[in-house]
Each structure stands twice: as structure tokens, then as C-alpha cells.
XYZ file of N, CA and C in Angstrom:
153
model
N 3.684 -1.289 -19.107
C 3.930 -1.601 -17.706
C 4.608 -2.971 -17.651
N 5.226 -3.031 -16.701
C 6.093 -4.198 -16.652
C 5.500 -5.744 -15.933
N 5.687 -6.521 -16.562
C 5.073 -7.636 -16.021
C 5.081 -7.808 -14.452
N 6.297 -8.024 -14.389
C 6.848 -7.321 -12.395
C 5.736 -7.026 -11.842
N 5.659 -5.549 -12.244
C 4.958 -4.744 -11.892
C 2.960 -5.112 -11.909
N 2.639 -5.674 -12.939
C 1.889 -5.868 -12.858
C 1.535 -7.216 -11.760
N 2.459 -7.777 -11.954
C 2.027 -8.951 -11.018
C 2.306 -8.623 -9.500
N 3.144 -7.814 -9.591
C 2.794 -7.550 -7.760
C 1.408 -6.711 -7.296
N 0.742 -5.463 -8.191
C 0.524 -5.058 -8.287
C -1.288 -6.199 -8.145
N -1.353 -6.690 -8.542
C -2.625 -8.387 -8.168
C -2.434 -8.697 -7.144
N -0.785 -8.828 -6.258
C -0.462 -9.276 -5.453
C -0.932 -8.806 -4.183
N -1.303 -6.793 -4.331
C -1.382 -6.258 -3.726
C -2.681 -6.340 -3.302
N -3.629 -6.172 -4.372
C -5.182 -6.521 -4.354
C -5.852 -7.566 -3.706
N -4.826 -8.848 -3.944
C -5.350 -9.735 -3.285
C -5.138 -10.013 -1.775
N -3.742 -9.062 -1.426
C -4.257 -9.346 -0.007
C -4.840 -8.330 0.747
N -5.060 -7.246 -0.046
C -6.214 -6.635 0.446
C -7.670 -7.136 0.525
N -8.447 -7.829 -0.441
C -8.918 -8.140 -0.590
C -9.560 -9.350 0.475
N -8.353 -10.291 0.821
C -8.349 -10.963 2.096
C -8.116 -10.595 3.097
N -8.109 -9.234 3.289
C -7.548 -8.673 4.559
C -6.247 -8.596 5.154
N -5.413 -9.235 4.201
C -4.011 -8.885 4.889
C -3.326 -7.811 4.578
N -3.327 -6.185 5.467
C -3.687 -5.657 5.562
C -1.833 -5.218 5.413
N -1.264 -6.035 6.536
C 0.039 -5.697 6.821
C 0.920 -6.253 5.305
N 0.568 -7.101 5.056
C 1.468 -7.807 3.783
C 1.156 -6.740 2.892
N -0.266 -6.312 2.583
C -0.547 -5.330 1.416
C 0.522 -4.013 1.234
N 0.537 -3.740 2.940
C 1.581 -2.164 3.131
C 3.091 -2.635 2.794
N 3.271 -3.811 3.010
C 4.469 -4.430 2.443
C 5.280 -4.225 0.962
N 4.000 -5.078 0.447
C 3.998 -4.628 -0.865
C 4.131 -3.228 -1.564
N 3.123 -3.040 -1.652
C 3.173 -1.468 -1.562
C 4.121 -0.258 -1.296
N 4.934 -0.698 -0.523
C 6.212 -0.054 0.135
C 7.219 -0.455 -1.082
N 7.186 -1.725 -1.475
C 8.249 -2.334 -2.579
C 7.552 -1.727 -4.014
N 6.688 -1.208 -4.265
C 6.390 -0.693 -5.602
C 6.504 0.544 -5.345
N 6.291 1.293 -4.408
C 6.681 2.858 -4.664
C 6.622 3.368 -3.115
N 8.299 3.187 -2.522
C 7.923 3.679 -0.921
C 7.501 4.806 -0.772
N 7.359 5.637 -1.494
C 6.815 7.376 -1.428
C 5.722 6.799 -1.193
N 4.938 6.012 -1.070
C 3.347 5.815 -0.838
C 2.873 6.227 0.540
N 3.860 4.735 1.329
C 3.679 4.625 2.421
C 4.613 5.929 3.461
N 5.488 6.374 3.019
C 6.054 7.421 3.692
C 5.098 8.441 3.839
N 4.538 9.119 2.606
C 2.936 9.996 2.426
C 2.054 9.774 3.245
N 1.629 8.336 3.652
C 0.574 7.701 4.734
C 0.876 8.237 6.032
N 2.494 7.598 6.272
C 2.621 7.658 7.629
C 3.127 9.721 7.961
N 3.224 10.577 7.223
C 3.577 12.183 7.197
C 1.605 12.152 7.417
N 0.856 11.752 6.915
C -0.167 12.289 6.929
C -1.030 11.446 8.182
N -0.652 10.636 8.866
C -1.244 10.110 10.409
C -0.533 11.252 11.158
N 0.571 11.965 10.862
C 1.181 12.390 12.159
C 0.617 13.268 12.641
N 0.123 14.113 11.163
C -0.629 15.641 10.982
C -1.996 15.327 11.180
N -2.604 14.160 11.378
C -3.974 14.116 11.320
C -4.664 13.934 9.936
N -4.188 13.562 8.944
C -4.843 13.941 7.881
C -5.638 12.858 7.236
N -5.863 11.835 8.495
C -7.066 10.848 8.017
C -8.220 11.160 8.556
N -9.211 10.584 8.117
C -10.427 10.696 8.619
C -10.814 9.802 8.617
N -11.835 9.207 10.010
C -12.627 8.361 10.782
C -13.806 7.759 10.153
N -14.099 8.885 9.589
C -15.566 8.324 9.232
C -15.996 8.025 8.214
């Protein structure tokens, strides 16, 4: 794995971790946007759950 990669990849954790919630999806989007595209196809359909 690529150093890059790994270090954003801490990057991501940690602002989850602190709650930054929006920077995390940020990130995240820059390591593999199929992530967040998957997220937002699966709010449209309902496919989270609440509880």
C-alpha cells in the first residue's frame, strides 16, 4: 500500500474520530469516490437504517 494512501487513510480516522464528519466524507471521496457515490444511491433508496 502506498504511503499516500496510507497516510490519508489516518487522516481519515482521525477526523472521524474528532467528529469531523464533513472533512472525513471529503477525504474519503479523494481515496475512492465509488464510496461516497454508493452512500449517497443508497440514502435515496432508503437503505440506511436508524437504529
Amino acid at each position: 500500500m502506498p504511503l499516500a494512501s496510507i497516510t490519508r487513510r489516518s487522516q481519515i480516522r482521525e477526523a472521524v474520530l474528532e467528529g469531523r464528519m464533513e472533512e472525513a466524507l471529503r477525504l474519503i471521496d479523494l481515496v475512492d469516490p465509488q464510496v461516497t457515490a454508493k452512500a449517497k444511491e443508497l440514502e435515496t433508496v432508503g437503505g440506511f437504517c436508524d437504529s
